[in-house]
Short mmCIF file of C-alpha atoms and ligand atoms in Angstrom, two decimals:
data_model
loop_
_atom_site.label_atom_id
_atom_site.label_comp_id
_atom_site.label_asym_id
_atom_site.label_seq_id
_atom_site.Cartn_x
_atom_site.Cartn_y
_atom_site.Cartn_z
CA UNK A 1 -16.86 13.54 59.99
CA UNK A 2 -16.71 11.78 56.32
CA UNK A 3 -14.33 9.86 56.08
CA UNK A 4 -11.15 10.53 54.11
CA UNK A 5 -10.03 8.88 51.59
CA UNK A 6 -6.72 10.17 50.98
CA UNK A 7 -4.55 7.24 52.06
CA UNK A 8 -0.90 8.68 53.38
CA UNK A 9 0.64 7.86 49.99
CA UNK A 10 -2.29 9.71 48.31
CA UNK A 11 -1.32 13.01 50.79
CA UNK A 12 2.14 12.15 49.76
CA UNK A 13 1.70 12.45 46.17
CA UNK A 14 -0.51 15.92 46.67
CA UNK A 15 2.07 17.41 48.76
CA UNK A 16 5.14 16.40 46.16
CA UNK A 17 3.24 18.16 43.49
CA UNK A 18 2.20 21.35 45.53
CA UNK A 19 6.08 21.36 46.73
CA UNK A 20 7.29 20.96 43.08
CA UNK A 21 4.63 23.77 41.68
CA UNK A 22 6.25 25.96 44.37
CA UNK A 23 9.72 25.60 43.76
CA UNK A 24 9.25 25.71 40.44
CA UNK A 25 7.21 28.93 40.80
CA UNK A 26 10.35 30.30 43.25
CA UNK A 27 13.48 28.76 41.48
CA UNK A 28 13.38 29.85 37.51
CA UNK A 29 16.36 28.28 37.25
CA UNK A 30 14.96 24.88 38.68
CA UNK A 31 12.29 25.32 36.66
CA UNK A 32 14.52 25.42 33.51
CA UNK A 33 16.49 22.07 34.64
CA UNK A 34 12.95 20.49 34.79
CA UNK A 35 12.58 21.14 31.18
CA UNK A 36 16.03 20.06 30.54
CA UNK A 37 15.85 16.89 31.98
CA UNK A 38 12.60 15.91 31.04
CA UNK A 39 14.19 16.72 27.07
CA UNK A 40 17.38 14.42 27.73
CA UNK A 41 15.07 11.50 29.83
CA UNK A 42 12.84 11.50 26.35
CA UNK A 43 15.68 11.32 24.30
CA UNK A 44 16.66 8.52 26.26
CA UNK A 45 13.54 6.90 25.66
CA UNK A 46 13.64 7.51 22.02
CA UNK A 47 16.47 5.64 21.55
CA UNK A 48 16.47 2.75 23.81
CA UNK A 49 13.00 1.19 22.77
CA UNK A 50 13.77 -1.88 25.91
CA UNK A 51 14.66 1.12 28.42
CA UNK A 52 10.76 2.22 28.01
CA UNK A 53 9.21 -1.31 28.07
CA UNK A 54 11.25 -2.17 31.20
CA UNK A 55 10.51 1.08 32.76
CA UNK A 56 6.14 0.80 31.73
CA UNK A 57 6.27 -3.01 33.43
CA UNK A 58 7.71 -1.37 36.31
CA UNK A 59 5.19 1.64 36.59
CA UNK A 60 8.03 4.23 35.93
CA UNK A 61 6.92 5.93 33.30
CA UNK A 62 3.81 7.64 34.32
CA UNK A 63 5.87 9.03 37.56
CA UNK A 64 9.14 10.21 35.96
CA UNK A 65 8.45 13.43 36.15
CA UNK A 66 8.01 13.19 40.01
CA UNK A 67 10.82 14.68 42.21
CA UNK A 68 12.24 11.49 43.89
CA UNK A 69 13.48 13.92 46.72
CA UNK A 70 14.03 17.45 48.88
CA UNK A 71 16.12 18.81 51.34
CA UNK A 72 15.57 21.07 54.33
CA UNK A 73 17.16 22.36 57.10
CA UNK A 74 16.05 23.12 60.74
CA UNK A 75 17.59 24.64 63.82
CA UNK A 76 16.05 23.05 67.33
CA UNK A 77 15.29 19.34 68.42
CA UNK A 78 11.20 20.17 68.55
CA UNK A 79 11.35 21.67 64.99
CA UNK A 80 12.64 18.03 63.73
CA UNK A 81 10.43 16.18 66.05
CA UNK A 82 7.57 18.24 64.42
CA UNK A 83 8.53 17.02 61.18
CA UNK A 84 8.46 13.72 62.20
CA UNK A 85 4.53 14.10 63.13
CA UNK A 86 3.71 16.02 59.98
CA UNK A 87 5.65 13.72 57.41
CA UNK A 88 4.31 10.46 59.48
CA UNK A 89 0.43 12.03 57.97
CA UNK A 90 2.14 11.33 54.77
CA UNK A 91 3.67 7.93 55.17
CA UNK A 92 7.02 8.97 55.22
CA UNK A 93 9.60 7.95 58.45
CA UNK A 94 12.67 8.60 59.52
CA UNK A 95 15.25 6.52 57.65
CA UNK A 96 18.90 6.21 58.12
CA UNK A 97 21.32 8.50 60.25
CA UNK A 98 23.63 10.29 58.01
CA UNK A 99 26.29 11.93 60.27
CA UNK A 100 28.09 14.71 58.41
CA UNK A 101 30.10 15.68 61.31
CA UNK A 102 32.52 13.93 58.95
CA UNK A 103 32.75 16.25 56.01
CA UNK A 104 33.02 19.67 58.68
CA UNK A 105 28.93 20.01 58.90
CA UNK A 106 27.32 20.91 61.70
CA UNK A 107 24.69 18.70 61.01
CA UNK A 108 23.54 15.32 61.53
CA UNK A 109 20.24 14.22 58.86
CA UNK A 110 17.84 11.86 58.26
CA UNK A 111 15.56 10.94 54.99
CA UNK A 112 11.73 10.84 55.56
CA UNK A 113 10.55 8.67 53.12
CA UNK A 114 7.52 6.07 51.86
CA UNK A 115 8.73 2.27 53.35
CA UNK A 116 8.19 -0.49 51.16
CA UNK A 117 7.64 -1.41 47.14
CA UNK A 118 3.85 -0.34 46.80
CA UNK A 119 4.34 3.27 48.46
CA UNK A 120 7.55 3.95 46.48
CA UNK A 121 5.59 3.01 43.19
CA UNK A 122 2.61 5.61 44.61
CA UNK A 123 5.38 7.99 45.36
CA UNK A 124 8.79 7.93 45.45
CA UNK A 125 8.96 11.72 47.17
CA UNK A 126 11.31 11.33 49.88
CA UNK A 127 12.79 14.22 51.79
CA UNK A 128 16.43 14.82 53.32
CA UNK A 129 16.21 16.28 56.71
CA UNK A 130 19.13 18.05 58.64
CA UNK A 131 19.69 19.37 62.31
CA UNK A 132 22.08 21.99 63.42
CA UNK A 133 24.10 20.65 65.73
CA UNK A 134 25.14 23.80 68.06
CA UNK A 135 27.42 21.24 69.71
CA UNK A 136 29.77 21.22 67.10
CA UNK A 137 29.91 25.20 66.67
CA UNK A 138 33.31 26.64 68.40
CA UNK A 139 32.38 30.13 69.11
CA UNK A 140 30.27 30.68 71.84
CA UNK A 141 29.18 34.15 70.75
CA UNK A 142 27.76 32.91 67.71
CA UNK A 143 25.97 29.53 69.50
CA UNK A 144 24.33 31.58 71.89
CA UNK A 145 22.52 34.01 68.92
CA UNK A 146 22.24 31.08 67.01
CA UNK A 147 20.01 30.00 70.02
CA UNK A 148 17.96 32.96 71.11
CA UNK A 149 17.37 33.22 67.65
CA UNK A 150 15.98 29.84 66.68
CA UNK A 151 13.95 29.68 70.03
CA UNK A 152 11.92 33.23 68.69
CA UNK A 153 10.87 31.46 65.32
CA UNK A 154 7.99 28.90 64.95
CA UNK A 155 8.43 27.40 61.61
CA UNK A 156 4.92 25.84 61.11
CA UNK A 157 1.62 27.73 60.66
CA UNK A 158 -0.67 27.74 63.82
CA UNK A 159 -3.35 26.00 61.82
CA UNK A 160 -0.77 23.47 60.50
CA UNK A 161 0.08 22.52 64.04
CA UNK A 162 -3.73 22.19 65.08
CA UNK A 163 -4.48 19.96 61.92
CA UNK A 164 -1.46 17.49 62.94
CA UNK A 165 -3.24 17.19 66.11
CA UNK A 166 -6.83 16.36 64.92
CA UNK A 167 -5.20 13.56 62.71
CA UNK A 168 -3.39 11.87 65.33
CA UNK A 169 -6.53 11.84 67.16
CA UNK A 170 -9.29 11.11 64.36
CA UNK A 171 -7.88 11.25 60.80
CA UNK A 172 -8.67 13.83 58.15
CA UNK A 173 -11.52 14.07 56.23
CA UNK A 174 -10.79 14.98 52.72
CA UNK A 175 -11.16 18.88 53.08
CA UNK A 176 -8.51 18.39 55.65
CA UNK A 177 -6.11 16.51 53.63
CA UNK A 178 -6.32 18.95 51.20
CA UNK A 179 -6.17 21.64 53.58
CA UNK A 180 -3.07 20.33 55.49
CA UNK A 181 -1.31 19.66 52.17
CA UNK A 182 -1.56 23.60 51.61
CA UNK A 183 -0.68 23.92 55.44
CA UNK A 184 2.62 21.99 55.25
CA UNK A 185 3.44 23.48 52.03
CA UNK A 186 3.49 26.54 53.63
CA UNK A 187 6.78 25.35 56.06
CA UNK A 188 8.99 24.95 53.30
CA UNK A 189 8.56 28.21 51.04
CA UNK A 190 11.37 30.71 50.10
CA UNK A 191 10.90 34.03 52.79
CA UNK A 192 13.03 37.11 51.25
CA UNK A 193 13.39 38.54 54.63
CA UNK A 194 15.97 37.67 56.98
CA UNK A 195 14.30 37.96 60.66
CA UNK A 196 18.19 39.35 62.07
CA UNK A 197 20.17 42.69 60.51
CA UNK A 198 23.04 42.01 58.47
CA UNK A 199 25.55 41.96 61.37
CA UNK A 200 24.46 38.70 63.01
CA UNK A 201 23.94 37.44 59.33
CA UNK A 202 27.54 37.77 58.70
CA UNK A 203 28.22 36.81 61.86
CA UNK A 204 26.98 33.33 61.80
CA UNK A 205 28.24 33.28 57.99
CA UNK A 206 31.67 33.54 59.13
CA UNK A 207 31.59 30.70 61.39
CA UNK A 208 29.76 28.89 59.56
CA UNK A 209 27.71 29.47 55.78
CA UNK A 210 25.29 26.56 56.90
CA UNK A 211 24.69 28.42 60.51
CA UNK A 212 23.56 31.47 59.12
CA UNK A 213 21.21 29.17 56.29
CA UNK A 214 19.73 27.45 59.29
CA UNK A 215 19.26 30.39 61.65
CA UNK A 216 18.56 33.46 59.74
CA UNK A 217 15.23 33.37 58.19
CA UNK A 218 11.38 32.71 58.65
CA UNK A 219 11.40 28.60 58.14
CA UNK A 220 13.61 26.00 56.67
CA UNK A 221 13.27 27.02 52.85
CA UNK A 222 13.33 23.99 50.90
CA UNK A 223 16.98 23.76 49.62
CA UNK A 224 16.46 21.88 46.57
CA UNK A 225 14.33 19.20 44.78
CA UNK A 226 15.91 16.19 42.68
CA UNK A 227 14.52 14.76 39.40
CA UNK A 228 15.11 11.39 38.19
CA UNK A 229 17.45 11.35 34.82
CA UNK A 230 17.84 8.55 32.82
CA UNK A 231 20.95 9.33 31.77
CA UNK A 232 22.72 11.50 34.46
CA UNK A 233 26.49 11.97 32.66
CA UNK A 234 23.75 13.38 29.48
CA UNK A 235 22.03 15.93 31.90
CA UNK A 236 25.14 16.56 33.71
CA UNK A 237 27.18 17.49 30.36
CA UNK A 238 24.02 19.57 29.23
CA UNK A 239 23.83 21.93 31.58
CA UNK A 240 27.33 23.18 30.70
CA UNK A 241 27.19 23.52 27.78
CA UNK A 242 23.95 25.77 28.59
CA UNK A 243 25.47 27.49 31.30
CA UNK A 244 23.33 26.19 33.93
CA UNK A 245 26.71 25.97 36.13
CA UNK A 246 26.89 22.03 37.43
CA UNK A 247 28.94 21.13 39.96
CA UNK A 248 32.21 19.58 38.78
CA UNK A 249 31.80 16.16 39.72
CA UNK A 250 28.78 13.64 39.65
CA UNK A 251 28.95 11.94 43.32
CA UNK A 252 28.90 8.56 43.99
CA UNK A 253 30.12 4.99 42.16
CA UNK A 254 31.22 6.16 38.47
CA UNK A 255 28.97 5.27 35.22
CA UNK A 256 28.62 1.29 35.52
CA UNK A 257 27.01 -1.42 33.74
CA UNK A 258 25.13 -2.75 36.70
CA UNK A 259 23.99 0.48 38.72
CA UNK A 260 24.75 0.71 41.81
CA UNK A 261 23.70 2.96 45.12
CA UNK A 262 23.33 6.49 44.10
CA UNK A 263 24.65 8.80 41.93
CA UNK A 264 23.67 12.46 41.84
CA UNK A 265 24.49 16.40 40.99
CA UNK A 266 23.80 19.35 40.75
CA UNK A 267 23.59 23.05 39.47
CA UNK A 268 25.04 25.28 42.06
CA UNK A 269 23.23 27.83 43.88
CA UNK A 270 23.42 31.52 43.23
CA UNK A 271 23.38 34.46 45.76
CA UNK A 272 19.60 35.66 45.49
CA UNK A 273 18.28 39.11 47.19
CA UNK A 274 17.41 38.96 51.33
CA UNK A 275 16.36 41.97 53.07
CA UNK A 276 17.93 42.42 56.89
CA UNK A 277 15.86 44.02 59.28
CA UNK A 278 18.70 46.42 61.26
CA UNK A 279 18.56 47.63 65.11
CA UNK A 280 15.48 49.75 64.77
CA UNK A 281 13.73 47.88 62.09
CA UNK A 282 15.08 49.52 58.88
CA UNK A 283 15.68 47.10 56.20
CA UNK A 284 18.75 46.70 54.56
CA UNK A 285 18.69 44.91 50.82
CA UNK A 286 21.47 41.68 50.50
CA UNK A 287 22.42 38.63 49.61
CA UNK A 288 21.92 34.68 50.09
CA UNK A 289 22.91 31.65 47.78
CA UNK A 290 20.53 28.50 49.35
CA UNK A 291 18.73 27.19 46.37
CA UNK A 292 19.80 24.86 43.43
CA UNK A 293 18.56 21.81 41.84
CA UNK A 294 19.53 18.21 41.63
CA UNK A 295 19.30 15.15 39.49
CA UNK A 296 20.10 11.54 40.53
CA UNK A 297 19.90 8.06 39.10
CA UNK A 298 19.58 5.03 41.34
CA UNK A 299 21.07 1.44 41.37
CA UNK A 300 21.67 -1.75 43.59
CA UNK A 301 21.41 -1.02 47.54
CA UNK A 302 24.38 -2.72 48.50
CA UNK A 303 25.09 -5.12 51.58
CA UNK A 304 26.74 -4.07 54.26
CA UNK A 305 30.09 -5.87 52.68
CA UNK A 306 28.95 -4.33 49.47
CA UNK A 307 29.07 -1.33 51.23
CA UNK A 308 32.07 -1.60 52.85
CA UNK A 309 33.91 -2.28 49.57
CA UNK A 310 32.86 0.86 48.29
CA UNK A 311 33.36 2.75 51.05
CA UNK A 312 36.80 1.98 50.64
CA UNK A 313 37.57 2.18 47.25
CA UNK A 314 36.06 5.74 47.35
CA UNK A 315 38.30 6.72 50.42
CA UNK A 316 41.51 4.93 47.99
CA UNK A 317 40.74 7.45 44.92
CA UNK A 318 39.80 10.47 47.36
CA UNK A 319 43.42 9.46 48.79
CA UNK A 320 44.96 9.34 45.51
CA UNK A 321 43.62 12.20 44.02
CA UNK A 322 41.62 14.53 46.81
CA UNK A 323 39.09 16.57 44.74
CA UNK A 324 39.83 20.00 45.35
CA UNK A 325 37.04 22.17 46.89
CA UNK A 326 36.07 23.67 43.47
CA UNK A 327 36.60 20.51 41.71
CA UNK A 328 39.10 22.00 39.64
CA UNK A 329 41.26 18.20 39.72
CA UNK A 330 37.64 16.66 38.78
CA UNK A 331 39.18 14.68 35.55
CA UNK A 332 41.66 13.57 37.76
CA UNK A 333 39.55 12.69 41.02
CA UNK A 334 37.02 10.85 38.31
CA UNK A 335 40.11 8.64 36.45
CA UNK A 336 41.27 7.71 40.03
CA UNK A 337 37.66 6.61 41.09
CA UNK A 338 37.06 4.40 37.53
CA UNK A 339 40.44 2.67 38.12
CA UNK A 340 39.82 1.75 41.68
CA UNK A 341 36.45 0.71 40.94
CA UNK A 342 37.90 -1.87 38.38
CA UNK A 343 37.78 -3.86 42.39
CA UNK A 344 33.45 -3.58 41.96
CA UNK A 345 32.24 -6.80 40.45
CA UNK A 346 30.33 -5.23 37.29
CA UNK A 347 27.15 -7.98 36.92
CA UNK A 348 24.60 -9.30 38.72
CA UNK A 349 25.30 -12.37 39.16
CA UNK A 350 28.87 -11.99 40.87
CA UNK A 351 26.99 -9.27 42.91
CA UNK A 352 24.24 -12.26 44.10
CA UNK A 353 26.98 -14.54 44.73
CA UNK A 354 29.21 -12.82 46.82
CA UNK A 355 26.11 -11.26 49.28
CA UNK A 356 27.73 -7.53 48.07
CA UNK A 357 23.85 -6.60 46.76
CA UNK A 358 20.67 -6.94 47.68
CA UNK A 359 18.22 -9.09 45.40
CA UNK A 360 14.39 -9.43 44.98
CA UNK A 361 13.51 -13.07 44.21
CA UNK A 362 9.97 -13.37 41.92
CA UNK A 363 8.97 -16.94 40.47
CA UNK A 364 8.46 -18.01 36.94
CA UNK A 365 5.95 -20.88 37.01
CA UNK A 366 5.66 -21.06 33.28
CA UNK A 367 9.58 -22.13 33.12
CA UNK A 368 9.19 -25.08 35.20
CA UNK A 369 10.75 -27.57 32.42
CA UNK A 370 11.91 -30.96 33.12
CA UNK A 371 11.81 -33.23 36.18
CA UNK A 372 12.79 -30.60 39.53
CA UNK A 373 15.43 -31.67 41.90
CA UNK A 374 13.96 -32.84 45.05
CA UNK A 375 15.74 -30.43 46.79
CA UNK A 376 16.82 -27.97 44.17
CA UNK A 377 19.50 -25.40 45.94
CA UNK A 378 18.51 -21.68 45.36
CA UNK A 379 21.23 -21.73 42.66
CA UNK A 380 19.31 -24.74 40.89
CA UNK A 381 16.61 -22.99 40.80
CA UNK A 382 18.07 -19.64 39.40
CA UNK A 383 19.95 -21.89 37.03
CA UNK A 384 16.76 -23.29 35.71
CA UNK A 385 14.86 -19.97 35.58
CA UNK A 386 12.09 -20.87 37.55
CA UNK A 387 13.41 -18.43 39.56
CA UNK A 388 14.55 -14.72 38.69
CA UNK A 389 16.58 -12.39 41.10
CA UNK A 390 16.77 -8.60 40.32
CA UNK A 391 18.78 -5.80 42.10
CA UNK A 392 16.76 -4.31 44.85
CA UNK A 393 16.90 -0.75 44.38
CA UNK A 394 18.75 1.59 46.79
CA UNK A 395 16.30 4.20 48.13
CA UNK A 396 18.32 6.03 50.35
CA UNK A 397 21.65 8.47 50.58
CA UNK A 398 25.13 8.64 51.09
CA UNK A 399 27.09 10.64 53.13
CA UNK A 400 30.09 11.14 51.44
CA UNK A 401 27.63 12.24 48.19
CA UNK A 402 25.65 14.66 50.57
CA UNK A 403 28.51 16.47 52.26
CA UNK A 404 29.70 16.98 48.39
CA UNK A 405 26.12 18.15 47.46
CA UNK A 406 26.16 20.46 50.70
CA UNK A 407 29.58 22.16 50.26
CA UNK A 408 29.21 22.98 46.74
CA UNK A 409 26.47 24.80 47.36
CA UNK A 410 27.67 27.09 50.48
CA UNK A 411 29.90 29.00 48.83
CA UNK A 412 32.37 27.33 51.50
CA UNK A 413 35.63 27.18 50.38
CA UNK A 414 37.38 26.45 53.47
CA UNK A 415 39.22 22.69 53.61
CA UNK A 416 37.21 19.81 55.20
CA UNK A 417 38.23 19.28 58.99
CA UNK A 418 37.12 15.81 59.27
CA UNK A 419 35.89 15.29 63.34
CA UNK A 420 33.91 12.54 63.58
CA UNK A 421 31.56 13.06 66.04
CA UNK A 422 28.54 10.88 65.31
CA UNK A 423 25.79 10.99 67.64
CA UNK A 424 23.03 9.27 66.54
CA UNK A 425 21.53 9.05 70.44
CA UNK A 426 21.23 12.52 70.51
CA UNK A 427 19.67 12.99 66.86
CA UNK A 428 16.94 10.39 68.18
CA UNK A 429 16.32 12.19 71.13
CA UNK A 430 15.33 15.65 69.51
CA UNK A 431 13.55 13.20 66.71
CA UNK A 432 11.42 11.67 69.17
CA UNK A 433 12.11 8.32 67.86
CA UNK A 434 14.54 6.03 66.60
CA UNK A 435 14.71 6.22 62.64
CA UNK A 436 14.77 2.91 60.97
CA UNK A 437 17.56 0.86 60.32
CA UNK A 438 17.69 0.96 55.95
CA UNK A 439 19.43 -2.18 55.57
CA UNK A 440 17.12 -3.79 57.90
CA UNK A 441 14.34 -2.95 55.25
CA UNK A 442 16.48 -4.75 52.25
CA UNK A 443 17.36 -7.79 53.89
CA UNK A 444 13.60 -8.11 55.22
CA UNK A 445 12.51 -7.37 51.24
CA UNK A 446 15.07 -9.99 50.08
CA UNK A 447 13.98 -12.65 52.52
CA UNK A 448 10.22 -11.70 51.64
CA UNK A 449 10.98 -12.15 48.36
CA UNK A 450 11.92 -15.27 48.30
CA UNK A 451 9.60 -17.25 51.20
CA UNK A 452 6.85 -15.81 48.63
CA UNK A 453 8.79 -17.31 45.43
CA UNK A 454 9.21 -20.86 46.90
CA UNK A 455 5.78 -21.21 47.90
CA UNK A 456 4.37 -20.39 44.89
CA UNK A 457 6.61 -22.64 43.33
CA UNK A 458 5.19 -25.28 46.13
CA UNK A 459 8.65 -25.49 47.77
CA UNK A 460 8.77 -25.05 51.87
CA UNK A 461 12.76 -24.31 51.65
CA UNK A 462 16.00 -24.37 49.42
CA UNK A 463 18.95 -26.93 49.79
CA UNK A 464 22.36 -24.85 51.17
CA UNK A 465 23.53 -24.07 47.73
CA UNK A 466 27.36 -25.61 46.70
CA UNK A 467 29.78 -23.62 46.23
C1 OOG B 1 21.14 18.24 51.80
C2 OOG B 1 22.19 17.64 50.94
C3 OOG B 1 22.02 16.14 50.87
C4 OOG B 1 21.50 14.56 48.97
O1 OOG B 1 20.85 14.37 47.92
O2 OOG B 1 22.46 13.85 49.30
C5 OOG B 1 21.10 15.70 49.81
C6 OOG B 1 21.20 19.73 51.93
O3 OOG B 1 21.94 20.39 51.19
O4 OOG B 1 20.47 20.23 52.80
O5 OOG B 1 20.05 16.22 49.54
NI1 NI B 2 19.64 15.95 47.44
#
């Protein structure tokens, strides 16, 4: 065998752009948001001359064109756990447990996605993964198709399957990589044909739009891919004004001077044409909305007291002013959220200071002026600037944000019955494995950070800093 030299982040990168040449072949209108946000992030550029010199020293610019995520849905505990092996050949693993139980979804998610600094900067792809939890379906008539269904389907190519095999044993050669990257492409695509007749479609529609998504077709059809914008109220506002049919709201923390978490929206999906196959095999022409497009623009990954705080100020405003399933209230929902959010500290440094963010400590030798304290605190040194701290940026989701991404796009119109019915244990067993613990990874980045920093700057620990 010659040996490959496609690294995981290397198969990564080949299989974002082979997923993004697809969708963008299937989804004209995702296509056309491509171009519009590529127009607006330009723009951007054009006027903020500091934007593009802090975005080239941080290897953004050459990669903003790359889809920071996707989103997919599958039905059974060994589809998932077959994900798991086929985006672990890619150097993407299960990250966070998003339970959406909350929102009224039957499904409980995940994010696959590149772990630390240097495979983000190789590729940032990253992709949302749900399970259908049949547990939370009411109707037994409709869990029991759902079942039979799912267990007729196999949702990866046979050659697909063989090729995750040989590379847990030996590795790929190159001609594999490449092939695989075409093999696991092949999971995701759009398939026009429903494999039930339009009776068990509608069916599983009525009890739930996101059952019959799951259930009712070939493979789990990637949902939607999500662009970076530089400016995400700019995109947002554009693609009303050309029609493209946003959602109402942008989810997440409102417009802020230091960025934080995630915020992110989209254009909705529209019904597109699905053929049923009836008793007796005659095929029946219909309808399915699945598909849309999203943008998002990142900030601070908050503590888990940073967290907490806006956790709560989000559930204040939804109290205060409950966006309406259409968004119809949005101006309202959106003035409610910017007033209670007056309670998020709005600059780094109170951020820092109060533990609500995380921080990435680098040294600056070159400012070592004047005589050092013998033993400088870490605020010393900060004050001094032979030290720099900068945001850590958050990589992953937010529940609250997805369930608002999901429901716009279902056509569901029903009101939210919040159960919370978490179950994490039982999302790791049909995983296969535990998925990793995201704010372990920030805390373990910030603590890097800084054990590097002080020895470089020759120091074997800080003072406790004074209040
Ligand atoms: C996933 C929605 C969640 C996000 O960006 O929060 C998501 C889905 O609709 O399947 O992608
Ligand atoms: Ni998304």
């Amino acid at each position: 065998m010659n040996e490959s030299s496609a690294s995981a982040d290397a198969i990564r990168a080949m299989f974002a752009s082979a997923i993004s040449d697809m969708y963008q072949a299937e989804a004209p209108q995702y296509r056309a948001m491509k171009a519009l946000v590529a127009d607006i992030n330009r723009q951007a550029l054009g006027d903020d001359p500091q934007l593009e010199r802090r975005l080239l020293e941080r290897d953004e610019l050459g990669r903003l064109d790359v889809e920071r995520h996707g989103a997919i849905r599958v039905g059974t505990a060994e589809e998932l756990s077959m994900l798991r092996r086929l985006f672990a050949i890619m150097g993407m693993a299960p990250v966070g447990y998003y339970d959406l139980s909350v929102a009224g979804l039957p499904v409980h998610s995940t994010a696959f996605r590149p772990i630390g600094e240097a495979a983000m900067r190789a590729c940032p792809f990253r992709i949302f993964a749900s399970l259908l939890r049949l547990d939370l379906i009411a109707d037994p008539q409709a869990r029991e198709i759902a079942a039979r269904v799912l267990a007729q389907r196999d949702i990866f190519t046979p050659r697909c399957r063989m090729l995750i095999d040989i590379h847990e044993m030996r590795g790929f050669d190159d001609d594999e990589a490449r092939e695989f990257v075409i093999e696991a492409t092949q999971t995701f695509r759009w398939n026009g044909q429903a494999t039930v007749s339009s009776d068990v479609y509608q069916k599983l529609y009525a009890t739930h739009p996101l059952l019959a998504d799951i259930v009712c077709f070939k493979g789990p059809h990637i949902n939607h891919l999500t662009l970076h914008a530089l400016d995400i109220d700019a995109v947002h506002a554009a693609m009303a004004v050309r029609g493209m049919n946003p959602k109402a709201i942008i989810e997440g923390p409102p417009r802020w001077r230091c960025p934080i978490l995630l915020r992110q929206t989209s254009f909705r999906a529209s019904p597109e044409p699905v053929d049923f196959i009836e008793e007796g095999g005659r095929r029946v022409a219909g309808a399915h909305a699945a598909r849309f497009g999203e943008i998002e623009q990142r900030g601070a990954a908050l503590t888990a007291k940073g967290r907490a705080l806006y956790d709560r100020i989000l559930a204040e405003a939804q109290a205060e002013a409950p966006l309406a399933t259409d968004g119809a209230n949005a101006v309202a929902f959106n003035a409610a959220l910017t007033r209670r959010f007056a309670a998020f500290p709005d600059d780094d440094e109170t951020l820092r200071r109060e533990k609500l963010a995380f921080f990435r400590y680098s040294p600056d030798a070159s400012a070592r002026a004047g005589e050092p304290a013998s033993h400088p605190s870490l605020e010393d040194l900060l004050r001094s600037g032979v030290l720099r701290a900068e945001p850590i940026l958050y990589e992953d989701f937010l529940p609250v944000s997805a369930a608002g991404i999901f429901r716009s796009n279902l056509g569901d119109q029903r009101a939210e019955e919040f159960i919370e019915r978490a179950d994490r244990c039982a999302f790791e067993t049909a995983l296969g494995a535990p998925v990793v613990d995201e704010l372990a990874l920030y805390e373990e980045a910030e603590t890097r950070s800084l054990a590097i920093s002080l020895e470089a700057l020759g120091l074997d620990c800080v003072a406790a800093s004074q209040p």
